[in-house]
């Protein structure tokens, strides 16, 4: 077998399919764009959805990619099986309505066995097919595959519910019985069974059916091919590694972990090796996920990151690594992947910072968890029980990241067992919840055959024209059918050319009118979207007959467009200003450009401070004041990237791209409509900065007229406040408010003093009510005092008055109560000392306290026992010498 690096294998795969006429698609970010059904990109096909469901027909129907993927449902497998990671790369080839089974099988066979490519021994390869898929069987036979190497398995059917589905065929590599974990005669010992000998390397999916909501499977209008080969697995075969981990993709990470550990070495102990593998896997997953804009948090994607970082941390502890270490593996991951993913090294400092912060946070939580565990164990023992409840173990696991075994071990040291059934039940409930919420199943829409088959060209001329005369009507669609004429109601239409912008990149579609050649109104345009083959599809409210082949005047709402234009260019300025002020790592997470306002979402760990917002606003407005001409350049993607253009919103562009350049300040790939000079934006004002989900912030802003109106409104509020406060100049407002606040504080203070005086007077009269109890003169009273200090003040007055030997005061504070006992130093009897008395009476208010011989105090939870406490004091004094 050829010796090759992982980078060479990846490149060879892409080169092979390029040589077969495929276009290489870049590895899309792990965080799906505009796809709420999916938590992470989990396969190559997940990024091809809009091609597979017919929403867009790609220029070249043959595509290939090496796609970053995350599969959280494989997390428990990591380290335990040879072949699973949470983060891996899927090499794939795709045919969108072009070649099908026969060709897909032929390509796979050629790539694997041809001496020019991987040159695998055909004897080592096994295939599984769907039992009824005779075509697939014949395709393999045609390649010369030995029939005894083809297995029929029911499982080989790819179906994700409603939408595309079809049989598949998996390719296995025989790693030899010597590498197996089951016996030769084990029933699982076949390709597709649970064993380590037959390694699934590649899956070819033949997407030929449409799974209908009623359960039927019907032929797809366009049949597609989707394949996936795990890079790590194929590399493990080529580099003759026992598992995916002993390859150049992981070994440097494992070696760096060994150094950090300084205690453990890889390859010595089975359990330690699992920890090494988990750390290596999770280091890659979190590095790439953070690089692609995800951030740790308590929900969704962020929660997955948090779990991965915690698991890695705990496994680090197993290897004797204390404190935060995972962040140190980021540069190693970056170096390994540099040839295909240079962006990781570029962002390594930011990624490492995010990971280190999260690790530190975890070690604090872990300490809190240990304290909680100790408290729980103490409580169980105090109650003379022997079992720690399952929900406690689960809470430790779920909230504090404690592995169950750790809890069992600690409980065991204290002589306790753990209620495992209770723990398992909670764990299951959690998994069920997670499964429901996960959304990492794929979903795809159905192909719209009608629209997919419309291939008439249509040109967008709206960058330069707001109106065109003589546009010829090409297609009319009414209620899912093509017609030649429409006279009223709703319809969708395509013209040979149009100035109407179709919604894209956050910018809304144009509104406007369709006019007959004599200028009469024929229809209102209420929405414009892209049809699968790229034409602008206008949604109309029809008012007069429209006929295919006729020519019309298309006029967009110029005022609407003007406002949208300003907001779109302002969005570019804002995007760059955010990068300048908050840092280059700020990722764009969504955008909306409307005529009335713009909205921009971006990832950020922290809230943007008012000072930063002010700086951002200032920076954007400076670009407006400088009256910079906005240039648009048409070029190819490579040149655009070389120019340093930022690709936003979508990573799928055609051969020709448009670059929008605002002098040296901003350079973005964008198909939207823009102002000719930044001065047209007039003014830019941020109206809100809020959180939208974990780690994502949203800025809403206005420009031009809307900004003017915003300032006007603010001014009106100010005027109203000025009038109310009778301040003629706005500058005087702050002084006035400060003055009012001071006055208010003074009044409040005076009020408090008066209230205290009243209380003192009340107390003072109480102090005169002396009774003689046994040998002593006693004052007892329940007073209204809101804290202990006030009780002590009353005691001071009592001392000055010297009207009795003993004072017992109580005060009610809602359901709680305070007690105070003061004793004249003349009284020398031990049981009448203040601290003795308070100890004797405090239980009546369910409390405790203490103090000196002359003054003691207590607080308690039971105000209802105040009378009883006083009575108790009475009795004790009466009984004393
Ligand atoms: P397995 O049964 O081994 O988990 P799968 O059937 O889930 O694999 P597919 O969904 O068919 O895999 O994905 C296509 C290819 O992607 C697989 O043949 C394999 O090479 C690779 N792959 C899938 N899951 C993982 C993973 N967790 N780690 C590494 N590679 C994977
Ligand atoms: Mg799997």
PDB file of C-alpha atoms in Angstrom, residues 347-480:
ATOM      1  CA  UNK A 347      -7.677  32.343  15.034  1.00  0.00           C
ATOM      2  CA  UNK A 348      -5.765  30.246  17.550  1.00  0.00           C
ATOM      3  CA  UNK A 349      -5.433  32.906  20.228  1.00  0.00           C
ATOM      4  CA  UNK A 350      -9.123  33.656  20.290  1.00  0.00           C
ATOM      5  CA  UNK A 351     -10.067  29.951  20.287  1.00  0.00           C
ATOM      6  CA  UNK A 352      -7.591  29.197  23.087  1.00  0.00           C
ATOM      7  CA  UNK A 353      -8.925  32.090  25.147  1.00  0.00           C
ATOM      8  CA  UNK A 354     -12.508  30.850  24.880  1.00  0.00           C
ATOM      9  CA  UNK A 355     -11.477  27.314  25.867  1.00  0.00           C
ATOM     10  CA  UNK A 356      -9.279  28.440  28.769  1.00  0.00           C
ATOM     11  CA  UNK A 357     -12.072  30.616  30.192  1.00  0.00           C
ATOM     12  CA  UNK A 358     -14.483  27.708  30.022  1.00  0.00           C
ATOM     13  CA  UNK A 359     -11.986  25.298  31.610  1.00  0.00           C
ATOM     14  CA  UNK A 360     -11.405  27.685  34.524  1.00  0.00           C
ATOM     15  CA  UNK A 361     -15.100  28.079  35.009  1.00  0.00           C
ATOM     16  CA  UNK A 362     -15.424  24.316  35.098  1.00  0.00           C
ATOM     17  CA  UNK A 363     -12.747  23.868  37.708  1.00  0.00           C
ATOM     18  CA  UNK A 364     -14.647  26.302  39.955  1.00  0.00           C
ATOM     19  CA  UNK A 365     -17.866  24.355  39.394  1.00  0.00           C
ATOM     20  CA  UNK A 366     -16.045  21.148  40.113  1.00  0.00           C
ATOM     21  CA  UNK A 367     -14.954  22.460  43.508  1.00  0.00           C
ATOM     22  CA  UNK A 368     -18.500  23.586  44.252  1.00  0.00           C
ATOM     23  CA  UNK A 369     -19.663  20.108  43.252  1.00  0.00           C
ATOM     24  CA  UNK A 370     -17.188  18.487  45.615  1.00  0.00           C
ATOM     25  CA  UNK A 371     -18.520  20.645  48.459  1.00  0.00           C
ATOM     26  CA  UNK A 372     -22.080  19.685  47.553  1.00  0.00           C
ATOM     27  CA  UNK A 373     -21.171  16.009  47.459  1.00  0.00           C
ATOM     28  CA  UNK A 374     -19.579  16.238  50.890  1.00  0.00           C
ATOM     29  CA  UNK A 375     -22.647  18.011  52.317  1.00  0.00           C
ATOM     30  CA  UNK A 376     -24.967  15.378  50.827  1.00  0.00           C
ATOM     31  CA  UNK A 377     -22.862  12.526  52.198  1.00  0.00           C
ATOM     32  CA  UNK A 378     -22.825  14.155  55.657  1.00  0.00           C
ATOM     33  CA  UNK A 379     -26.577  14.563  55.569  1.00  0.00           C
ATOM     34  CA  UNK A 380     -27.215  10.947  54.589  1.00  0.00           C
ATOM     35  CA  UNK A 381     -24.941   9.834  57.422  1.00  0.00           C
ATOM     36  CA  UNK A 382     -26.564  12.206  59.928  1.00  0.00           C
ATOM     37  CA  UNK A 383     -29.907  10.624  59.060  1.00  0.00           C
ATOM     38  CA  UNK A 384     -28.317   7.226  59.684  1.00  0.00           C
ATOM     39  CA  UNK A 385     -29.010   6.163  56.077  1.00  0.00           C
ATOM     40  CA  UNK A 386     -26.637   4.266  53.793  1.00  0.00           C
ATOM     41  CA  UNK A 387     -27.762   5.228  50.273  1.00  0.00           C
ATOM     42  CA  UNK A 388     -27.026   8.400  48.377  1.00  0.00           C
ATOM     43  CA  UNK A 389     -30.081   9.193  46.234  1.00  0.00           C
ATOM     44  CA  UNK A 390     -29.901   8.861  42.452  1.00  0.00           C
ATOM     45  CA  UNK A 391     -31.067  12.417  41.844  1.00  0.00           C
ATOM     46  CA  UNK A 392     -28.109  13.734  43.842  1.00  0.00           C
ATOM     47  CA  UNK A 393     -25.701  11.691  41.718  1.00  0.00           C
ATOM     48  CA  UNK A 394     -27.485  12.937  38.634  1.00  0.00           C
ATOM     49  CA  UNK A 395     -27.348  16.564  39.689  1.00  0.00           C
ATOM     50  CA  UNK A 396     -23.617  16.182  40.317  1.00  0.00           C
ATOM     51  CA  UNK A 397     -23.256  14.659  36.882  1.00  0.00           C
ATOM     52  CA  UNK A 398     -25.485  17.064  35.026  1.00  0.00           C
ATOM     53  CA  UNK A 399     -24.726  20.383  36.692  1.00  0.00           C
ATOM     54  CA  UNK A 400     -21.199  19.825  37.918  1.00  0.00           C
ATOM     55  CA  UNK A 401     -19.924  17.399  35.302  1.00  0.00           C
ATOM     56  CA  UNK A 402     -19.119  14.686  37.868  1.00  0.00           C
ATOM     57  CA  UNK A 403     -18.785  11.262  36.295  1.00  0.00           C
ATOM     58  CA  UNK A 404     -21.072   8.767  38.037  1.00  0.00           C
ATOM     59  CA  UNK A 405     -18.090   6.579  38.986  1.00  0.00           C
ATOM     60  CA  UNK A 406     -16.501   9.469  40.869  1.00  0.00           C
ATOM     61  CA  UNK A 407     -19.644   9.913  42.964  1.00  0.00           C
ATOM     62  CA  UNK A 408     -19.792   6.153  43.652  1.00  0.00           C
ATOM     63  CA  UNK A 409     -16.158   6.177  44.683  1.00  0.00           C
ATOM     64  CA  UNK A 410     -16.504   9.142  47.054  1.00  0.00           C
ATOM     65  CA  UNK A 411     -19.717   7.722  48.524  1.00  0.00           C
ATOM     66  CA  UNK A 412     -17.960   4.365  48.945  1.00  0.00           C
ATOM     67  CA  UNK A 413     -15.138   5.965  50.904  1.00  0.00           C
ATOM     68  CA  UNK A 414     -17.769   7.279  53.324  1.00  0.00           C
ATOM     69  CA  UNK A 415     -19.360   3.827  53.560  1.00  0.00           C
ATOM     70  CA  UNK A 416     -22.360   4.680  51.374  1.00  0.00           C
ATOM     71  CA  UNK A 417     -23.775   3.195  48.195  1.00  0.00           C
ATOM     72  CA  UNK A 418     -25.476   5.097  45.365  1.00  0.00           C
ATOM     73  CA  UNK A 419     -29.009   4.455  44.099  1.00  0.00           C
ATOM     74  CA  UNK A 420     -28.079   3.479  40.567  1.00  0.00           C
ATOM     75  CA  UNK A 421     -31.624   2.847  39.354  1.00  0.00           C
ATOM     76  CA  UNK A 422     -32.579   6.387  40.328  1.00  0.00           C
ATOM     77  CA  UNK A 423     -29.541   7.765  38.525  1.00  0.00           C
ATOM     78  CA  UNK A 424     -30.259   5.721  35.384  1.00  0.00           C
ATOM     79  CA  UNK A 425     -33.878   6.851  35.297  1.00  0.00           C
ATOM     80  CA  UNK A 426     -32.892  10.524  35.406  1.00  0.00           C
ATOM     81  CA  UNK A 427     -30.214   9.935  32.824  1.00  0.00           C
ATOM     82  CA  UNK A 428     -32.714   8.324  30.471  1.00  0.00           C
ATOM     83  CA  UNK A 429     -35.177  11.178  30.938  1.00  0.00           C
ATOM     84  CA  UNK A 430     -32.380  13.602  30.114  1.00  0.00           C
ATOM     85  CA  UNK A 431     -31.454  11.685  26.975  1.00  0.00           C
ATOM     86  CA  UNK A 432     -35.063  11.665  25.825  1.00  0.00           C
ATOM     87  CA  UNK A 433     -35.257  15.398  26.317  1.00  0.00           C
ATOM     88  CA  UNK A 434     -32.005  15.891  24.455  1.00  0.00           C
ATOM     89  CA  UNK A 435     -33.115  13.704  21.574  1.00  0.00           C
ATOM     90  CA  UNK A 436     -36.284  15.707  21.199  1.00  0.00           C
ATOM     91  CA  UNK A 437     -34.417  18.998  21.283  1.00  0.00           C
ATOM     92  CA  UNK A 438     -31.370  17.945  19.343  1.00  0.00           C
ATOM     93  CA  UNK A 439     -32.517  18.496  15.824  1.00  0.00           C
ATOM     94  CA  UNK A 440     -29.416  16.888  14.369  1.00  0.00           C
ATOM     95  CA  UNK A 441     -31.512  14.771  12.100  1.00  0.00           C
ATOM     96  CA  UNK A 442     -31.484  16.058   8.638  1.00  0.00           C
ATOM     97  CA  UNK A 443     -34.557  17.273   6.954  1.00  0.00           C
ATOM     98  CA  UNK A 444     -35.012  18.238   3.380  1.00  0.00           C
ATOM     99  CA  UNK A 445     -37.813  19.763   1.415  1.00  0.00           C
ATOM    100  CA  UNK A 446     -39.290  18.078  -1.622  1.00  0.00           C
ATOM    101  CA  UNK A 447     -38.165  18.944  -5.088  1.00  0.00           C
ATOM    102  CA  UNK A 448     -40.457  21.352  -6.936  1.00  0.00           C
ATOM    103  CA  UNK A 449     -40.389  19.707 -10.326  1.00  0.00           C
ATOM    104  CA  UNK A 450     -42.246  22.491 -12.077  1.00  0.00           C
ATOM    105  CA  UNK A 451     -39.820  25.237 -11.078  1.00  0.00           C
ATOM    106  CA  UNK A 452     -36.761  22.990 -11.466  1.00  0.00           C
ATOM    107  CA  UNK A 453     -37.641  22.361 -15.099  1.00  0.00           C
ATOM    108  CA  UNK A 454     -37.971  26.026 -16.028  1.00  0.00           C
ATOM    109  CA  UNK A 455     -34.651  26.866 -17.654  1.00  0.00           C
ATOM    110  CA  UNK A 456     -35.513  30.071 -19.562  1.00  0.00           C
ATOM    111  CA  UNK A 457     -32.745  32.589 -18.966  1.00  0.00           C
ATOM    112  CA  UNK A 458     -33.514  35.805 -17.147  1.00  0.00           C
ATOM    113  CA  UNK A 459     -31.144  38.664 -16.578  1.00  0.00           C
ATOM    114  CA  UNK A 460     -31.068  40.951 -13.564  1.00  0.00           C
ATOM    115  CA  UNK A 461     -30.435  44.510 -14.746  1.00  0.00           C
ATOM    116  CA  UNK A 462     -31.378  46.223 -11.493  1.00  0.00           C
ATOM    117  CA  UNK A 463     -27.875  47.320 -10.490  1.00  0.00           C
ATOM    118  CA  UNK A 464     -28.055  50.017 -13.173  1.00  0.00           C
ATOM    119  CA  UNK A 465     -31.782  50.395 -13.906  1.00  0.00           C
ATOM    120  CA  UNK A 466     -34.803  51.114 -11.776  1.00  0.00           C
ATOM    121  CA  UNK A 467     -37.084  50.587 -14.741  1.00  0.00           C
ATOM    122  CA  UNK A 468     -36.914  48.637 -18.020  1.00  0.00           C
ATOM    123  CA  UNK A 469     -39.244  48.861 -20.957  1.00  0.00           C
ATOM    124  CA  UNK A 470     -39.866  45.958 -23.310  1.00  0.00           C
ATOM    125  CA  UNK A 471     -39.173  43.085 -20.913  1.00  0.00           C
ATOM    126  CA  UNK A 472     -40.628  39.943 -22.442  1.00  0.00           C
ATOM    127  CA  UNK A 473     -42.793  37.695 -20.263  1.00  0.00           C
ATOM    128  CA  UNK A 474     -41.405  34.126 -20.359  1.00  0.00           C
ATOM    129  CA  UNK A 475     -43.357  32.028 -17.854  1.00  0.00           C
ATOM    130  CA  UNK A 476     -46.518  32.339 -15.790  1.00  0.00           C
ATOM    131  CA  UNK A 477     -47.254  29.960 -12.922  1.00  0.00           C
ATOM    132  CA  UNK A 478     -50.681  29.851 -11.338  1.00  0.00           C
ATOM    133  CA  UNK A 479     -51.567  27.269  -8.705  1.00  0.00           C
ATOM    134  CA  UNK A 480     -48.597  24.978  -9.466  1.00  0.00           C
TER     135      UNK A 480
END
